[in-house]
PDB file of C-alpha atoms in Angstrom:
ATOM      1  CA  UNK A  14       0.000   0.000   0.000  1.00 76.00           C
ATOM      2  CA  UNK A  15       2.887   2.352   0.821  1.00 79.00           C
ATOM      3  CA  UNK A  16       4.442   1.738  -2.630  1.00 87.00           C
ATOM      4  CA  UNK A  17       1.121   2.559  -4.320  1.00 86.00           C
ATOM      5  CA  UNK A  18       0.793   5.784  -2.322  1.00 91.00           C
ATOM      6  CA  UNK A  19       4.419   6.694  -3.100  1.00 92.00           C
ATOM      7  CA  UNK A  20       3.735   6.104  -6.808  1.00 90.00           C
ATOM      8  CA  UNK A  21       0.672   8.366  -6.773  1.00 90.00           C
ATOM      9  CA  UNK A  22       2.572  11.137  -4.975  1.00 93.00           C
ATOM     10  CA  UNK A  23       5.506  10.753  -7.384  1.00 95.00           C
ATOM     11  CA  UNK A  24       3.196  11.007 -10.412  1.00 93.00           C
ATOM     12  CA  UNK A  25       1.531  14.118  -9.003  1.00 93.00           C
ATOM     13  CA  UNK A  26       4.888  15.791  -8.331  1.00 96.00           C
ATOM     14  CA  UNK A  27       6.493  14.790 -11.646  1.00 95.00           C
ATOM     15  CA  UNK A  28       3.566  15.765 -13.857  1.00 95.00           C
ATOM     16  CA  UNK A  29       2.962  19.049 -12.006  1.00 96.00           C
ATOM     17  CA  UNK A  30       6.597  20.125 -12.307  1.00 97.00           C
ATOM     18  CA  UNK A  31       6.714  18.950 -15.938  1.00 97.00           C
ATOM     19  CA  UNK A  32       3.687  21.042 -16.952  1.00 97.00           C
ATOM     20  CA  UNK A  33       4.724  24.010 -14.784  1.00 98.00           C
ATOM     21  CA  UNK A  34       8.090  23.978 -16.592  1.00 98.00           C
ATOM     22  CA  UNK A  35       6.362  24.289 -19.971  1.00 98.00           C
ATOM     23  CA  UNK A  36       4.337  27.228 -18.618  1.00 98.00           C
ATOM     24  CA  UNK A  37       7.374  28.903 -17.055  1.00 98.00           C
ATOM     25  CA  UNK A  38       9.417  28.627 -20.247  1.00 98.00           C
ATOM     26  CA  UNK A  39       6.571  29.994 -22.387  1.00 98.00           C
ATOM     27  CA  UNK A  40       6.172  32.916 -19.992  1.00 98.00           C
ATOM     28  CA  UNK A  41       9.914  33.620 -19.941  1.00 98.00           C
ATOM     29  CA  UNK A  42       9.957  33.594 -23.751  1.00 98.00           C
ATOM     30  CA  UNK A  43       7.267  36.278 -23.888  1.00 97.00           C
ATOM     31  CA  UNK A  44       3.953  34.426 -24.082  1.00 98.00           C
ATOM     32  CA  UNK A  45       1.522  35.174 -21.225  1.00 98.00           C
ATOM     33  CA  UNK A  46      -1.071  32.552 -22.281  1.00 98.00           C
ATOM     34  CA  UNK A  47      -0.175  29.945 -19.637  1.00 97.00           C
ATOM     35  CA  UNK A  48      -0.176  32.588 -16.893  1.00 97.00           C
ATOM     36  CA  UNK A  49      -3.532  33.953 -18.087  1.00 97.00           C
ATOM     37  CA  UNK A  50      -5.036  30.449 -17.976  1.00 97.00           C
ATOM     38  CA  UNK A  51      -3.697  29.857 -14.450  1.00 97.00           C
ATOM     39  CA  UNK A  52      -1.154  27.241 -15.525  1.00 97.00           C
ATOM     40  CA  UNK A  53       1.934  29.005 -14.152  1.00 97.00           C
ATOM     41  CA  UNK A  54       1.518  27.114 -10.893  1.00 97.00           C
ATOM     42  CA  UNK A  55       2.635  23.938  -9.180  1.00 97.00           C
ATOM     43  CA  UNK A  56      -0.970  23.207  -8.165  1.00 97.00           C
ATOM     44  CA  UNK A  57      -1.576  19.647  -9.455  1.00 95.00           C
ATOM     45  CA  UNK A  58      -5.283  20.299 -10.002  1.00 95.00           C
ATOM     46  CA  UNK A  59      -4.397  22.770 -12.766  1.00 96.00           C
ATOM     47  CA  UNK A  60      -2.241  20.246 -14.625  1.00 95.00           C
ATOM     48  CA  UNK A  61      -4.180  16.985 -14.525  1.00 91.00           C
ATOM     49  CA  UNK A  62      -6.432  16.030 -17.406  1.00 91.00           C
ATOM     50  CA  UNK A  63      -9.519  14.008 -16.424  1.00 89.00           C
ATOM     51  CA  UNK A  64      -9.304  11.602 -19.378  1.00 89.00           C
ATOM     52  CA  UNK A  65      -5.512  11.320 -19.021  1.00 85.00           C
ATOM     53  CA  UNK A  66      -5.822  10.523 -15.319  1.00 82.00           C
ATOM     54  CA  UNK A  67      -8.557   7.924 -15.880  1.00 81.00           C
ATOM     55  CA  UNK A  68      -6.487   6.401 -18.682  1.00 81.00           C
ATOM     56  CA  UNK A  69      -3.539   6.142 -16.297  1.00 78.00           C
ATOM     57  CA  UNK A  70      -5.692   4.340 -13.723  1.00 73.00           C
ATOM     58  CA  UNK A  71      -7.331   1.915 -16.174  1.00 78.00           C
ATOM     59  CA  UNK A  72      -4.690   1.442 -18.893  1.00 76.00           C
ATOM     60  CA  UNK A  73      -1.446   2.270 -17.106  1.00 73.00           C
ATOM     61  CA  UNK A  74      -0.625   5.204 -19.404  1.00 77.00           C
ATOM     62  CA  UNK A  75      -1.888   8.740 -19.048  1.00 82.00           C
ATOM     63  CA  UNK A  76      -1.067  12.387 -19.621  1.00 86.00           C
ATOM     64  CA  UNK A  77      -1.285  15.819 -18.110  1.00 90.00           C
ATOM     65  CA  UNK A  78      -3.249  18.737 -19.471  1.00 93.00           C
ATOM     66  CA  UNK A  79      -1.182  20.367 -22.243  1.00 93.00           C
ATOM     67  CA  UNK A  80      -0.003  23.883 -21.434  1.00 96.00           C
ATOM     68  CA  UNK A  81      -1.407  26.383 -23.929  1.00 96.00           C
ATOM     69  CA  UNK A  82       0.858  28.892 -25.630  1.00 96.00           C
ATOM     70  CA  UNK A  83       0.519  31.196 -28.600  1.00 96.00           C
ATOM     71  CA  UNK A  84       3.492  31.047 -31.009  1.00 93.00           C
ATOM     72  CA  UNK A  85       2.593  34.514 -32.283  1.00 96.00           C
ATOM     73  CA  UNK A  86       3.694  35.934 -28.907  1.00 97.00           C
ATOM     74  CA  UNK A  87       7.161  34.389 -29.190  1.00 96.00           C
ATOM     75  CA  UNK A  88      10.199  36.228 -30.565  1.00 95.00           C
ATOM     76  CA  UNK A  89      11.374  33.208 -32.541  1.00 94.00           C
ATOM     77  CA  UNK A  90       8.354  30.867 -32.804  1.00 92.00           C
ATOM     78  CA  UNK A  91      10.174  27.844 -34.229  1.00 90.00           C
ATOM     79  CA  UNK A  92      13.059  27.911 -31.742  1.00 94.00           C
ATOM     80  CA  UNK A  93      10.949  29.011 -28.776  1.00 96.00           C
ATOM     81  CA  UNK A  94       8.303  26.317 -29.375  1.00 95.00           C
ATOM     82  CA  UNK A  95      11.075  23.708 -29.219  1.00 95.00           C
ATOM     83  CA  UNK A  96      12.419  25.251 -25.994  1.00 97.00           C
ATOM     84  CA  UNK A  97       8.941  25.207 -24.440  1.00 98.00           C
ATOM     85  CA  UNK A  98       8.572  21.528 -25.390  1.00 97.00           C
ATOM     86  CA  UNK A  99      12.054  20.714 -24.039  1.00 97.00           C
ATOM     87  CA  UNK A 100      11.359  22.370 -20.658  1.00 98.00           C
ATOM     88  CA  UNK A 101       9.029  19.572 -19.474  1.00 97.00           C
ATOM     89  CA  UNK A 102      11.298  16.571 -20.090  1.00 98.00           C
ATOM     90  CA  UNK A 103      14.334  18.542 -18.904  1.00 98.00           C
ATOM     91  CA  UNK A 104      12.573  19.221 -15.589  1.00 98.00           C
ATOM     92  CA  UNK A 105      11.952  15.467 -15.210  1.00 98.00           C
ATOM     93  CA  UNK A 106      15.626  14.784 -15.837  1.00 98.00           C
ATOM     94  CA  UNK A 107      16.568  17.332 -13.142  1.00 98.00           C
ATOM     95  CA  UNK A 108      14.119  15.715 -10.688  1.00 98.00           C
ATOM     96  CA  UNK A 109      15.667  12.306 -11.393  1.00 98.00           C
ATOM     97  CA  UNK A 110      19.185  13.635 -10.807  1.00 98.00           C
ATOM     98  CA  UNK A 111      18.104  15.357  -7.582  1.00 98.00           C
ATOM     99  CA  UNK A 112      16.589  12.075  -6.357  1.00 98.00           C
ATOM    100  CA  UNK A 113      19.513   9.928  -7.494  1.00 97.00           C
ATOM    101  CA  UNK A 114      22.015  11.682  -5.259  1.00 96.00           C
ATOM    102  CA  UNK A 115      20.392  10.838  -1.887  1.00 96.00           C
ATOM    103  CA  UNK A 116      19.333   7.420  -3.222  1.00 96.00           C
ATOM    104  CA  UNK A 117      22.955   6.596  -4.000  1.00 94.00           C
ATOM    105  CA  UNK A 118      24.664   8.105  -0.986  1.00 94.00           C
ATOM    106  CA  UNK A 119      22.089   7.257   1.690  1.00 92.00           C
ATOM    107  CA  UNK A 120      21.384   3.647   0.717  1.00 90.00           C
ATOM    108  CA  UNK A 121      22.289   1.298   3.519  1.00 88.00           C
ATOM    109  CA  UNK A 122      21.760   3.983   6.157  1.00 91.00           C
ATOM    110  CA  UNK A 123      18.851   4.336   8.563  1.00 91.00           C
ATOM    111  CA  UNK A 124      17.328   6.821   6.113  1.00 86.00           C
ATOM    112  CA  UNK A 125      16.969   4.090   3.485  1.00 87.00           C
ATOM    113  CA  UNK A 126      14.378   2.337   5.688  1.00 89.00           C
ATOM    114  CA  UNK A 127      12.069   5.375   5.765  1.00 91.00           C
ATOM    115  CA  UNK A 128       8.980   5.965   3.608  1.00 92.00           C
ATOM    116  CA  UNK A 129      10.602   9.178   2.312  1.00 93.00           C
ATOM    117  CA  UNK A 130      13.459   7.133   0.821  1.00 94.00           C
ATOM    118  CA  UNK A 131      10.847   4.955  -0.929  1.00 94.00           C
ATOM    119  CA  UNK A 132       9.135   8.093  -2.251  1.00 96.00           C
ATOM    120  CA  UNK A 133      12.471   9.333  -3.629  1.00 97.00           C
ATOM    121  CA  UNK A 134      12.879   5.992  -5.421  1.00 96.00           C
ATOM    122  CA  UNK A 135       9.406   6.229  -6.957  1.00 96.00           C
ATOM    123  CA  UNK A 136       9.979   9.873  -7.902  1.00 97.00           C
ATOM    124  CA  UNK A 137      13.252   8.895  -9.572  1.00 98.00           C
ATOM    125  CA  UNK A 138      11.592   6.091 -11.583  1.00 96.00           C
ATOM    126  CA  UNK A 139       8.534   8.135 -12.635  1.00 95.00           C
ATOM    127  CA  UNK A 140      10.710  11.094 -13.626  1.00 97.00           C
ATOM    128  CA  UNK A 141      13.014   8.908 -15.730  1.00 97.00           C
ATOM    129  CA  UNK A 142       9.973   7.329 -17.396  1.00 94.00           C
ATOM    130  CA  UNK A 143       8.395  10.715 -18.147  1.00 95.00           C
ATOM    131  CA  UNK A 144      11.693  11.997 -19.497  1.00 97.00           C
ATOM    132  CA  UNK A 145      12.214   8.948 -21.730  1.00 96.00           C
ATOM    133  CA  UNK A 146       8.671   8.973 -23.106  1.00 92.00           C
ATOM    134  CA  UNK A 147       8.576  12.701 -23.681  1.00 94.00           C
ATOM    135  CA  UNK A 148      11.740  12.865 -25.755  1.00 96.00           C
ATOM    136  CA  UNK A 149      10.337  10.365 -28.264  1.00 92.00           C
ATOM    137  CA  UNK A 150       9.884  12.118 -31.635  1.00 90.00           C
ATOM    138  CA  UNK A 151       6.281  10.986 -32.041  1.00 85.00           C
ATOM    139  CA  UNK A 152       3.172  13.047 -31.344  1.00 85.00           C
ATOM    140  CA  UNK A 153       1.794  13.757 -28.779  1.00 84.00           C
ATOM    141  CA  UNK A 154       5.132  13.512 -26.938  1.00 89.00           C
ATOM    142  CA  UNK A 155       7.236  16.639 -26.444  1.00 94.00           C
ATOM    143  CA  UNK A 156      10.021  15.187 -28.579  1.00 94.00           C
ATOM    144  CA  UNK A 157       7.836  15.575 -31.666  1.00 90.00           C
ATOM    145  CA  UNK A 158       7.779  19.325 -31.016  1.00 90.00           C
ATOM    146  CA  UNK A 159      11.456  19.523 -30.083  1.00 91.00           C
ATOM    147  CA  UNK A 160      12.543  18.190 -33.484  1.00 90.00           C
ATOM    148  CA  UNK A 161      10.503  20.966 -35.132  1.00 87.00           C
ATOM    149  CA  UNK A 162      13.521  23.241 -34.852  1.00 89.00           C
ATOM    150  CA  UNK A 163      15.367  20.975 -37.305  1.00 90.00           C
ATOM    151  CA  UNK A 164      12.563  20.843 -39.915  1.00 89.00           C
ATOM    152  CA  UNK A 165      13.338  23.028 -42.954  1.00 90.00           C
ATOM    153  CA  UNK A 166      10.903  25.876 -43.616  1.00 85.00           C
ATOM    154  CA  UNK A 167       9.724  24.319 -46.902  1.00 91.00           C
ATOM    155  CA  UNK A 168       8.630  21.155 -45.027  1.00 90.00           C
ATOM    156  CA  UNK A 169       7.098  22.916 -42.032  1.00 84.00           C
ATOM    157  CA  UNK A 170       3.494  22.574 -43.322  1.00 86.00           C
ATOM    158  CA  UNK A 171       3.940  18.789 -43.711  1.00 88.00           C
ATOM    159  CA  UNK A 172       5.499  18.700 -40.231  1.00 87.00           C
ATOM    160  CA  UNK A 173       2.474  20.514 -38.750  1.00 85.00           C
ATOM    161  CA  UNK A 174       0.203  17.910 -40.407  1.00 86.00           C
ATOM    162  CA  UNK A 175       2.370  15.161 -38.897  1.00 83.00           C
ATOM    163  CA  UNK A 176       1.895  16.699 -35.441  1.00 84.00           C
ATOM    164  CA  UNK A 177      -1.893  16.873 -35.904  1.00 83.00           C
ATOM    165  CA  UNK A 178      -2.468  13.523 -37.591  1.00 82.00           C
ATOM    166  CA  UNK A 179       0.257  11.431 -35.981  1.00 75.00           C
ATOM    167  CA  UNK A 180      -1.352  11.556 -32.534  1.00 74.00           C
ATOM    168  CA  UNK A 181      -4.147   9.153 -33.424  1.00 75.00           C
ATOM    169  CA  UNK A 182      -1.721   6.540 -34.795  1.00 73.00           C
ATOM    170  CA  UNK A 183       0.527   6.686 -31.730  1.00 71.00           C
ATOM    171  CA  UNK A 184      -2.451   6.426 -29.364  1.00 69.00           C
ATOM    172  CA  UNK A 185      -3.892   3.459 -31.281  1.00 71.00           C
ATOM    173  CA  UNK A 186      -0.476   1.756 -31.229  1.00 70.00           C
ATOM    174  CA  UNK A 187      -0.120   2.283 -27.454  1.00 64.00           C
ATOM    175  CA  UNK A 188      -3.651   1.153 -26.596  1.00 65.00           C
ATOM    176  CA  UNK A 189      -3.563  -1.973 -28.762  1.00 69.00           C
ATOM    177  CA  UNK A 190       0.024  -3.008 -28.151  1.00 59.00           C
TER     178      UNK A 190
END
């Protein structure tokens, strides 16, 4: 039961920081949309998607509510959109590193027998998983938006279609795998 509770807490923390990082980066790059919609917060209730949460419970895979941003408010829309997408997975990597240090250096001590040590382990695993999934170059993962910076201008329309249409194929593949 303690492992299940630690997993839930780790998911809440990881997803909230992930989505907050998207919002923070968009705001820092000049787009106020996330702040206007109340997404520039660590409040988990602002970042969880009902369908994504239910999917996580019933199918073992879920998602947070995407952070809105308006590329027209960005100085360099192509580059800045990639930076906004990168902010989420990068935050998960930082969480994993922050957890790995006490996990490594405090294992075998009295601290390693505490529930907090178990939570750090779950937070490490969830953060690594979110990082790994979100750097995949397939929609709807953040990696599909990160690679947009490398798409030549002449192919950008086809790339935008890939982002819109590719989601359904990835979701079908995941659900029926």
